[in-house]
Structure formats: structure tokens, C-alpha cells
XYZ file of C-alpha atoms in Angstrom:
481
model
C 0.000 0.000 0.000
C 1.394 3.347 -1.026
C 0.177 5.142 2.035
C 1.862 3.240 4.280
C 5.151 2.542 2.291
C 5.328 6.759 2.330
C 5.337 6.976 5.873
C 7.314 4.585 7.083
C 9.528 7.195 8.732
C 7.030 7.996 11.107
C 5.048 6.400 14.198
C 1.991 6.290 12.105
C -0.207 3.815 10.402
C -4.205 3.019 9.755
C -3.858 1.203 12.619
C -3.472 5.035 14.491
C -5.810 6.670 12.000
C -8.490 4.044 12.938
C -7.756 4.112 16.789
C -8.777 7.902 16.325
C -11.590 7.638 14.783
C -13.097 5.309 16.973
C -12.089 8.171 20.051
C -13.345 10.442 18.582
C -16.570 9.130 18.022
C -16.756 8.014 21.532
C -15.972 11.900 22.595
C -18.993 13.760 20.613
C -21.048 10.327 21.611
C -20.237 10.534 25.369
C -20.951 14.116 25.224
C -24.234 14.126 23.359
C -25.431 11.683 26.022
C -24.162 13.615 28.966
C -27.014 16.840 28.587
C -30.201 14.781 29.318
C -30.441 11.167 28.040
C -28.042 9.906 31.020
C -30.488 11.808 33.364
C -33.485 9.514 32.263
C -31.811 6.297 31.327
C -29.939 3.620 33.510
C -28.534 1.338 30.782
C -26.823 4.886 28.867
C -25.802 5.585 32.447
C -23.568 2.129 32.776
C -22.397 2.978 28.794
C -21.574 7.013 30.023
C -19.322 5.550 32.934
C -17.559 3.229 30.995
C -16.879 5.528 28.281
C -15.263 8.178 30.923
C -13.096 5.888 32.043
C -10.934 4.884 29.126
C -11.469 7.434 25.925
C -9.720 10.678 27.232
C -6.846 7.875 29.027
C -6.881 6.740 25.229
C -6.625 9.649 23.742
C -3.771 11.172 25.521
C -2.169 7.959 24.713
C -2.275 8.247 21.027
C -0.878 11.600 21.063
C 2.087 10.509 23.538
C 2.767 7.703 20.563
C 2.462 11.106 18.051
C 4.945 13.032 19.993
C 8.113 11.278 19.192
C 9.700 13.962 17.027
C 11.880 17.290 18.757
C 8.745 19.709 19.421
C 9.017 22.918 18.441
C 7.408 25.866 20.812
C 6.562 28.417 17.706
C 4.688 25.333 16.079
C 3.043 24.203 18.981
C 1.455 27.783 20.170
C 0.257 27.740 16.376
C -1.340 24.300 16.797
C -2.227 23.964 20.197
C -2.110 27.379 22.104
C -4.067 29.295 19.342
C -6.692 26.287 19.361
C -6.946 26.287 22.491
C -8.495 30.149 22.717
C -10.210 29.809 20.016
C -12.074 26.783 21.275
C -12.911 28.111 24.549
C -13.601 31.496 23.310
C -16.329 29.845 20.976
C -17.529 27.661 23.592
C -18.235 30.925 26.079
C -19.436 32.705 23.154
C -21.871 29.378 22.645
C -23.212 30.314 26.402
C -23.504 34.041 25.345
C -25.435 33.797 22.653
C -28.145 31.277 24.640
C -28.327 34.275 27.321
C -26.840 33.030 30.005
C -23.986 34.886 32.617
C -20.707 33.393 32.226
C -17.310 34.569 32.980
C -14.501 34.434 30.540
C -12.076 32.300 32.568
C -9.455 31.508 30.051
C -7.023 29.970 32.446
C -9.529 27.560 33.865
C -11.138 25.868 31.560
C -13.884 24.455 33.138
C -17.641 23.512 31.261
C -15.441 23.165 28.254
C -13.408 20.360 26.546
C -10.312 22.062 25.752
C -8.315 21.256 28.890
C -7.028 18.141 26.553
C -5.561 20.821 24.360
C -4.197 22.651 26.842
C -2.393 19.700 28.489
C -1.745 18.226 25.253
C 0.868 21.939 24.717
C 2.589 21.240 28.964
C 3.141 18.233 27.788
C 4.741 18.351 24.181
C 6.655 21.230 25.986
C 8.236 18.768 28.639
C 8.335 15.453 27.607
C 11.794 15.586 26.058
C 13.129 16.151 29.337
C 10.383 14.332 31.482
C 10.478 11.145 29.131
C 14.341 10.717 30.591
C 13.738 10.147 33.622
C 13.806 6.414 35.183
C 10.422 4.715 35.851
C 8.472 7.743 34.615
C 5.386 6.140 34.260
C 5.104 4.326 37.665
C 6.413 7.625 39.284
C 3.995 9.806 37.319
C 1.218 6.998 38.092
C 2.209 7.356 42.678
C 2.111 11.339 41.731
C -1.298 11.429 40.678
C -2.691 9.307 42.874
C -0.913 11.792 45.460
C -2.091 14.809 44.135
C -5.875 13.737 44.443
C -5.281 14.282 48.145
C -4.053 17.785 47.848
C -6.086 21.338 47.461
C -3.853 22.826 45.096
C -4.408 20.772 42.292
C -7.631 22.581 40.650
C -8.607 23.512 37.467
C -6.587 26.475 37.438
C -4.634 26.105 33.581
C -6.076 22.495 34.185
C -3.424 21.336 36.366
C -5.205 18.433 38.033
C -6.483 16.974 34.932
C -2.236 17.580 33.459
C -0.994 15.542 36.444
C -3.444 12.869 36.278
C -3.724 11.861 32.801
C -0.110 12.631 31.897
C 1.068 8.626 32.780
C -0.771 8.071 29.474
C 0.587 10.784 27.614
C 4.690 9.512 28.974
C 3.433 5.799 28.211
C 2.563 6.840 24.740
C 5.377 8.547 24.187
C 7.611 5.617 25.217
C 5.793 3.203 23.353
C 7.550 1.845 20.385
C 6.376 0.423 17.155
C 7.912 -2.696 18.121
C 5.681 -3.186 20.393
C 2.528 -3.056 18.751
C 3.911 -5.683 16.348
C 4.123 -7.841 19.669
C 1.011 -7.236 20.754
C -0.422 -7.840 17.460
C 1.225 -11.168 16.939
C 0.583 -12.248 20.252
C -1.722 -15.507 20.134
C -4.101 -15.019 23.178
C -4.435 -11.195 22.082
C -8.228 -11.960 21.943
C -9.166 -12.427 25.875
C -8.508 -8.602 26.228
C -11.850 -8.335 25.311
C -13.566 -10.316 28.050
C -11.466 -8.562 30.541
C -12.027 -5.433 29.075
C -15.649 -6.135 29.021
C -15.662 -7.283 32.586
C -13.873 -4.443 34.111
C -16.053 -1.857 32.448
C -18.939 -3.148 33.631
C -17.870 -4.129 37.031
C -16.330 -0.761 38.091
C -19.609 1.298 36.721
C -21.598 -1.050 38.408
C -20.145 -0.935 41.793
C -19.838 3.199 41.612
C -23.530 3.713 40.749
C -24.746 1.002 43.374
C -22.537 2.877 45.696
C -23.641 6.435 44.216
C -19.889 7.801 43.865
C -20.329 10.383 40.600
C -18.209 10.300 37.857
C -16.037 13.251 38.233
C -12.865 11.479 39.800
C -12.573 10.246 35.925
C -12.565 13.858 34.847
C -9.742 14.396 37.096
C -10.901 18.280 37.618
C -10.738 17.914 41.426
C -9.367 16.645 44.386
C -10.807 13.263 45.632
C -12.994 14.704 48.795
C -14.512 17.274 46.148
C -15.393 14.237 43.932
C -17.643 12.481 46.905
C -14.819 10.324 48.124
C -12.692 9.794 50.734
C -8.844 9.975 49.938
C -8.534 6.228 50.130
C -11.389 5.402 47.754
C -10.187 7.923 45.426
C -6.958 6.251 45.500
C -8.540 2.634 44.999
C -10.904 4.487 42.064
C -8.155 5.861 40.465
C -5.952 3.032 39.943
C -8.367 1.215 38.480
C -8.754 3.790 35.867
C -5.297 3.404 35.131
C -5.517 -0.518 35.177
C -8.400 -0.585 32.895
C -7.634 2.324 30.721
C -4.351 0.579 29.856
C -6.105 -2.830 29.041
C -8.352 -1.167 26.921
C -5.638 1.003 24.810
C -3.540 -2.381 24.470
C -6.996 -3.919 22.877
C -7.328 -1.652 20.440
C -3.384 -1.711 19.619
C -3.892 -5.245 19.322
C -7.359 -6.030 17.783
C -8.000 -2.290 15.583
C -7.608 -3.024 11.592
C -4.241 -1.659 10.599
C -6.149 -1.498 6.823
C -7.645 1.574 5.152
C -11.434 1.964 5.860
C -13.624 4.375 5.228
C -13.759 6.627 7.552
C -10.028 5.835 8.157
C -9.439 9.951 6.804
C -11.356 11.178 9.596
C -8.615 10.235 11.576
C -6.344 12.857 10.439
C -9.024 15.991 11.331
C -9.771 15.480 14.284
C -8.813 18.699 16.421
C -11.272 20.263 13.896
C -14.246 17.718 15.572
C -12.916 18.325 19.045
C -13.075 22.156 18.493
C -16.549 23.148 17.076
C -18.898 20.007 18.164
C -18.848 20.751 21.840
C -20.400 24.901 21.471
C -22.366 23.235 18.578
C -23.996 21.031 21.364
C -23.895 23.735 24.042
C -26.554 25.509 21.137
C -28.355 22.813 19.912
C -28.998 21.363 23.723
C -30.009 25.828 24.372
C -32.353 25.247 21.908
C -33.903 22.019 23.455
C -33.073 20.433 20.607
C -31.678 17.260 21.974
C -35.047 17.600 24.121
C -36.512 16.339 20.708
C -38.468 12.846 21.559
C -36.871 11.340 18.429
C -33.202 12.488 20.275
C -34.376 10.984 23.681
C -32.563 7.255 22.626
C -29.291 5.741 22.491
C -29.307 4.905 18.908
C -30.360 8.880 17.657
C -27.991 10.236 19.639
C -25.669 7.058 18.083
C -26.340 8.486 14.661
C -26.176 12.256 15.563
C -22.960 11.567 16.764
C -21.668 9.715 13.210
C -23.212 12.645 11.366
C -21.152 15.185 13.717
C -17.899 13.374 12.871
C -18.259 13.353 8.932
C -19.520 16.800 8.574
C -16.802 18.362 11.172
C -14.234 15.845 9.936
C -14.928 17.168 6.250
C -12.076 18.434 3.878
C -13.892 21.846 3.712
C -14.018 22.295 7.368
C -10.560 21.043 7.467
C -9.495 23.458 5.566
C -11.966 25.986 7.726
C -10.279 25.520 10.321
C -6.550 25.199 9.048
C -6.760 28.548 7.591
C -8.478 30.367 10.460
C -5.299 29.026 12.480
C -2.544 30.082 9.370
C -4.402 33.694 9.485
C -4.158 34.042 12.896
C -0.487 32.793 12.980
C 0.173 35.042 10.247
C -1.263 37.834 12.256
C 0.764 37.655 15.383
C 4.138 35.625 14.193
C 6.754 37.404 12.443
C 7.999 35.955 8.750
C 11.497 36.433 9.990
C 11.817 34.602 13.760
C 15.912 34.896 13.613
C 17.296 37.020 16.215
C 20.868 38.405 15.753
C 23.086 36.949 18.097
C 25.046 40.054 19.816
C 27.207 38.308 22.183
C 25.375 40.238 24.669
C 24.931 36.803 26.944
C 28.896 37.171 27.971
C 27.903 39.730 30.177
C 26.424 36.647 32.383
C 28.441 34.104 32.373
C 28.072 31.678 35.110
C 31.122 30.879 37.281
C 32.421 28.189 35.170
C 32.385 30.321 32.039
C 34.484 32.561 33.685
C 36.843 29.912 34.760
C 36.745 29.209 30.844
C 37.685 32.546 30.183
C 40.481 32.855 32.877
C 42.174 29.724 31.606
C 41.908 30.844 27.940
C 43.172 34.179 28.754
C 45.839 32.430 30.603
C 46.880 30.260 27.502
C 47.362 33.245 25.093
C 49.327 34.839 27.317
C 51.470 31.374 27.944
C 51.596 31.478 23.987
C 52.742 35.162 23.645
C 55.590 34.536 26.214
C 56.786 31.255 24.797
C 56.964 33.202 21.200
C 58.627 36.308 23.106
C 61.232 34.264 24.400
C 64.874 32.646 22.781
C 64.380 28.858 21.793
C 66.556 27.346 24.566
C 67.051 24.819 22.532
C 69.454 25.758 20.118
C 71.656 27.379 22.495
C 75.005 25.248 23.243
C 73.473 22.616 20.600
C 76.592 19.811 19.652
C 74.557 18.988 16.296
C 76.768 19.924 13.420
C 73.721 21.114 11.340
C 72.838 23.846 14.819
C 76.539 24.883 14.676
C 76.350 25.548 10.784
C 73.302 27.995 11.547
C 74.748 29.512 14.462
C 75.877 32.402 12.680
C 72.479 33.179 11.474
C 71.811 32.741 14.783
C 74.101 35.363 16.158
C 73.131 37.690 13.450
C 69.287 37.869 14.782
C 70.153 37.816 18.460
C 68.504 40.871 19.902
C 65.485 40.466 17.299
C 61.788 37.985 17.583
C 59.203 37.664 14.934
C 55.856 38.597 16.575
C 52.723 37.981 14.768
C 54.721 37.205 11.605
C 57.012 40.599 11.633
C 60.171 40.975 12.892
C 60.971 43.231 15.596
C 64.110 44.222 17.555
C 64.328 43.620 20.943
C 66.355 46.313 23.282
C 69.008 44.243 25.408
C 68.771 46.610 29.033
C 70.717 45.306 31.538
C 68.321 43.633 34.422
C 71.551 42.656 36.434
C 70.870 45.042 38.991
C 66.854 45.094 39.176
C 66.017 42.903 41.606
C 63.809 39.608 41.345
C 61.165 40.495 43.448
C 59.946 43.784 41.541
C 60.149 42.093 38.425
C 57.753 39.820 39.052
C 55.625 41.971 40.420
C 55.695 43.860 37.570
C 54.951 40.879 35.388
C 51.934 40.228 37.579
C 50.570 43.626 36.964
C 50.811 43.655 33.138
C 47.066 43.263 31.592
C 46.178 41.392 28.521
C 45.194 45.027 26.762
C 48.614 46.144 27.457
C 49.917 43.147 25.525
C 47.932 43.708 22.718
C 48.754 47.471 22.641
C 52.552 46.471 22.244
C 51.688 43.971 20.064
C 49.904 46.510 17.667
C 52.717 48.933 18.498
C 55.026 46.705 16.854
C 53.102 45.376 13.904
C 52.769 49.784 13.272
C 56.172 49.808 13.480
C 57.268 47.220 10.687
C 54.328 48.019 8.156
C 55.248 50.627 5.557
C 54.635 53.960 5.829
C 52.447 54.439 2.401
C 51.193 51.302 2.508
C 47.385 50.597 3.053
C 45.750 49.125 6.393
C 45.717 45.272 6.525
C 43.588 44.139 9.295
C 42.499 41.942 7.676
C 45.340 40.318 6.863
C 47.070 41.010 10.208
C 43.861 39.307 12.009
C 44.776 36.433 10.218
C 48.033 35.992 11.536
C 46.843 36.887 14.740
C 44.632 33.424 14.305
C 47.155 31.168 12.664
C 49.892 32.469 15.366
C 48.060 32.900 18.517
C 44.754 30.969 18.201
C 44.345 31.469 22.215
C 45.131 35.356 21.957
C 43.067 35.732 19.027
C 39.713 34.245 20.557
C 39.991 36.159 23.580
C 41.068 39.741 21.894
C 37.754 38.727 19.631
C 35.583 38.857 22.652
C 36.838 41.979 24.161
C 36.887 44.038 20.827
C 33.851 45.425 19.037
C 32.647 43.585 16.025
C 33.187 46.617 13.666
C 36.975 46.265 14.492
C 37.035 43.333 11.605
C 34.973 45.013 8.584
């Protein structure tokens, strides 16, 4: 198949595409539910809890697994940040238009669906550096379950719902495609389904009997806000995790990795999970899902299938894509460069500065060993030595410095004593070097001849690398055009 031989690169298959359609589906259809018909209802009631449980867990999954590649901030505030207001901005508009009061909370999105998008961004953000980390998704797992306990964990930028579903989101992420070619091969792949079966009816069942609400799957509070004492929130919340897992390996393992089709839809889907929620907020305003031919499961069923191919549409695709490129060509600038000015020198941390000290310390060991007579040569035996050691003689008093010649005054330092000399030597600063340095190369250039940094700068570099790199950093950048 072409389509899959053309992506082989990347994490992503029919299998994937299917898998998202199916959660999708399950989002508008567990939302469409959730106004009135789980109100009246018992059996949509069982069906509403068992839903909550594992789609958004699911969800979060897939997009771990689609999160393998280094993210990029610019492109993620394009496709996730600038989503995310527009999606609760049309949601509270939604409430406006009905009549009803309701505050523009942007930073707690609560009565809308676009927390997901909003922890989807934390997380593509972080999971470069969060995915390194040792046992990530046990640890992650023990923080959540701690967090339920504790008040500051709200809905404030949604960071009680980010803690608690972001095991899924790490296990996703970790997940390789190896390993959905071992779950798919694996023979007794097939009793996932009873046990899948099993555990969403059994938890459901025993919550309802035991009227405990369905908010600690929503993960929007702490466990005593949710009805529950920490210790059943604790028990509750594991078994989310247990059966959310079982459930995502099911459809790894048992989901047609073939083109169907409404296999496309699978690729527009942050256009579905944008519009159909303030769509419903109207429709449900207008007591249209009031209807007594939208009072059943299998209306709502088909309601639901007709949201996902109308809103999962090229045309709205492309709605929605360009509402996002015109807004991102709005506020982004064509040319994101910034000039690099060197001005981050200025804060160096301590070990920069111990960079710097032993650089500066090198040139200077560099200048001084080219300063100085090669020791070497004098009382050589070697024949070839003594036949050079009247060229020898005939340039004692004189050094080549930066590639001139230069003579060298020969002052008596019998009678000046060690200890000042050193001293001296101690005092004299890496700009006074250069100065005499300069000086010299001043002195041996031609009168009429032209300036030739240029050429001087390079045998600054060839000569004295070490000297060179750290008169570069202390010199203006105009000083070499």
C-alpha cells in the first residue's frame, strides 16, 4: 500500500488513524449523552461511565505515541495554544449567545473540553526532558494518585487533569512500534476483550450502586470534592489506570491496521474536538436534543456519526486550518531569527568565567613562549645547529611577533632585583599586551602602505589561536569590517 510505504519514517499507520476515529466518536457520543439522556436512562448511564473511564486515558495515549519527534514551541502555540483560545472562546461565546452569565475564565477551563488541548501543549513542551527520567510512568502513576489528596491541584490552567492523565501521555510517548507488532502477533491477544468487558462493567456497576459520581474520571478535582474519601479515590483511580491501559492495548492489538472508510477522519480530528462541543452547548439551548426522536441511544448514536463526517470534512478542514494560518500570520513574524550580539557574555556563570580565565591564561602562555629565545638551540653539539649559528648570532637581539620581525632592546636587568620584576609581570594586563603587540606590527608596516587588518587578524589566528579568541571577545565587532 502506497500510504503506508510513504510513511514509514514515522510512528503512524491506519492502525493510528483508525484508533482515532473510533475516540473520537466516543468523545462527541459521550458528550451528546451527557445533557439529558443519562439523566433519564440507567442502561446509557452504565455505557456514560464506561466511556469516561478509558477514551480521554486513550486519547492522551495516542498523542504521547504522536509526539516522538523534537517539538518545536513556535509550532506548537500555532497548533495547540491558538486552538486552544479559540475553542474556549467559541464555547463561552456558545453560552452568550443562549443568554446566560458566564465569565470568561481563560485559564480555567472548566464547562469546556479544551483542557485536553491545553495539556496536550505542557506536555509536548516537557516530555523531552520528562520522558528521561527512570520509571516515569510508575512515578507519574504514585504522583497522581498523590495529588488527588491535595487542594492545590484545581482547574486552574487544568493542572489536576495535566498531572493525572499525563502517565498516558509519557506511556505513549515511550511506546515503540515494536511493540505493537508484539502485541499484534501475540496468540491469546483476543481475551482482552472479556477482561475489558468485565472491568467496564464491574467498576460502573459498583460506583452507581454505591452512588460515587463520575467526576474522579474527569480528574478536575481533588478526591474529597469528587464524593470520596482519599482512600477510595486512591482505589478508584488506579483502576482507571488498570483498565484504561487494558483497553488502549486492545485496540493496539485487535483495531484493523487497513484503510477503511472513515479511516481519513482520523487525520481531522482537532477540527471535531473544536466546534462540536459549542455546537452542542446551542443545539442542547435550543432544546433540541429535548426532541423525543433524540431521547434514545441509537439517535444520539447516529447524531454523533453525522457530527464526525460533517466536522471531519475536507472543507471544514481546511476551515479551520486557515483560520489558524491567518491568525499565525497575524501575530508571528515571517522572519523569527534574532541576531546573536554576544550580549549573553555579560552573564556568564562561574564556570564560564573559569573558561575565560584559563583561555586568557593560555594566550598569554603562547605570547611569552613566542617572546622568548628557543633554549634549545643554544650550546646545541649537532653539526647542522653549529652551521646555523651564525644566522643565529646575526638575529640575536630580534623575535618575529605575529609574523614581523621586531628588535628587541638588550637593558641590563643585572641590577633590578627579582622580586619587583615579578611583580611587575603580575601587573601587566592582557590590553597592554595587545597594545605592544599593535605597536610593533605599526612599526614594521610601511609607511604608504594601506591598512591590513584583515590580513594582520589572520596571523593573529594562525599564530596565537588562544590570543586571538579572547582579543575577539573583548573588541567590538566593527573592528574586523
Amino acid at each position: 500500500m502506497k500510504f503506508k510505504a510513504d510513511r514509514t519514517a514515522v510512528p503512524y499507520s491506519y492502525l493510528i488513524d483508525n484508533i482515532k476515529v473510533l475516540l473520537i466518536f466516543l468523545v462527541v457520543f459521550n458528550h451528546i449523552i451527557a445533557f439529558n439522556l443519562v439523566k433519564v436512562d440507567m442502561v446509557v448511564r452504565y455505557i456514560w461511565y464506561g466511556i469516561t473511564i478509558f477514551h480521554m486515558p486513550a486519547f492522551v495515549f495516542i498523542s504521547g505515541y504522536l509526539s516522538k519527534k523534537p517539538q518545536n514551541v513556535l509550532k506548537n502555540v500555532k497548533n495547540l495554544l491558538i486552538p486552544y483560545i479559540l475553542g474556549y472562546s467559541l464555547t463561552w461565546y456558545s453560552q452568550i449567545w443562549l443568554g446566560r452569565t458566564v465569565d470568561y475564565e481563560i485559564l480555567r477551563p472548566t464547562g469546556t473540553v479544551m483542557w485536553y488541548v491545553l495539556a496536550l501543549f505542557a506536555y509536548r513542551l516537557t516530555i523531552e526532558a520528562m520522558g528521561k527520567i527512570r520509571f516515569i510512568v510508575p512515578l507519574s502513576i504514585i504522583f497522581a494518585l498523590w495529588a488527588g489528596t491535595r487542594p492545590e491541584f484545581t482547574t486552574f490552567l487544568s493542572a489536576s487533569r495535566i498531572v493525572v492523565f499525563f502517565p498516558f501521555f509519557a506511556a505513549g510517548y515511550l511506546w515503540k512500534s515494536e511493540y505493537i507488532t508484539a502485541v499484534r502477533k501475540f496468540k491469546g491477544k483476543w481475551v482482552l476483550v472479556p477482561i475489558s468487558a468485565v472491568l467496564l462493567w464491574a467498576i460502573p456497576n459498583y460506583m452507581i450502586t454505591n452512588g460515587m459520581g463520575i467526576a474522579i474520571f474527569r480528574a478536575n478535582h481533588r478526591y474529597q470534592l469528587c464524593g470520596l474519601t482519599d482512600q477510595e479515590g486512591i482505589v478508584i483511580r488506579l483502576l482507571m489506570y488498570l483498565v484504561s491501559f487494558i483497553v488502549i492495548y486492545t485496540f493496539l492489538a485487535l483495531m484493523p491496521d487497513i484503510k477503511l472508510p472513515l479511516t481519513y477522519i482520523g487525520r481531522h480530528t482537532m477540527g471535531i474536538y473544536l466546534f462540536h462541543y459549542p455546537i452542542m452547548i446551542i443545539m442542547n439551548g435550543l432544546y433540541l436534543l429535548r426532541l423525543p426522536q433524540l431521547t434514545n441511544v441509537w439517535a444520539l448514536l447516529g447524531v454523533s456519526l453525522v457530527f464526525i463526517l460533517v466536522l471531519g470534512s475536507l472543507p471544514v478542514d481546511w476551515l479551520y486550518t486557515g483560520v489558524i494560518n491567518i491568525i499565525a500570520f497575524i501575530l508571528f513574524k515571517t522572519d523569527k531569527t534574532v541576531r546573536d550580539e554576544g550580549l549573553e557574555e555579560e552573564y556568564d556563570s562561574d564556570e564560564n568565567k573559569y573558561e575565560i580565565l584559563r583561555q586568557r591564561r593560555k594566550a598569554i602562555e603562547e605570547l611569552a613562549a613566542t617572546l622568548e629565545p628557543d633554549k634549545d638551540h643554544v650550546g646545541s653539539a649537532d653539526p647542522e645547529v653549529e652551521g646555523t649559528q651564525e644566522t643565529t648570532e646575526k638575529n640575536e637581539g630580534s623575535s618575529r611577533v605575529a609574523g614581523y620581525e621586531m628588535d628587541i632592546e638588550e637593558d641590563n636587568l643585572d641590577d633590578v632585583s627579582e622580586e619587583p620584576l615579578k611583580e611587575e609581570e603580575r601587573e601587566l594586563t592582557l590590553e597592554e599586551l595587545m597594545e605592544e603587540l599593535e605597536a610593533a606590527t605599526r612599526k614594521e608596516r610601511k609607511p604608504d602602505s594601506p591598512p591590513q587588518m584583515i590580513s594582520d587578524t589572520k596571523l593573529w589566528k594562525h599564530r596565537f589561536p588562544g590570543l586571538f579568541l579572547l582579543f575577539r571577545k573583548s573588541t567590538p565587532m566593527a573592528f574586523y569590517h
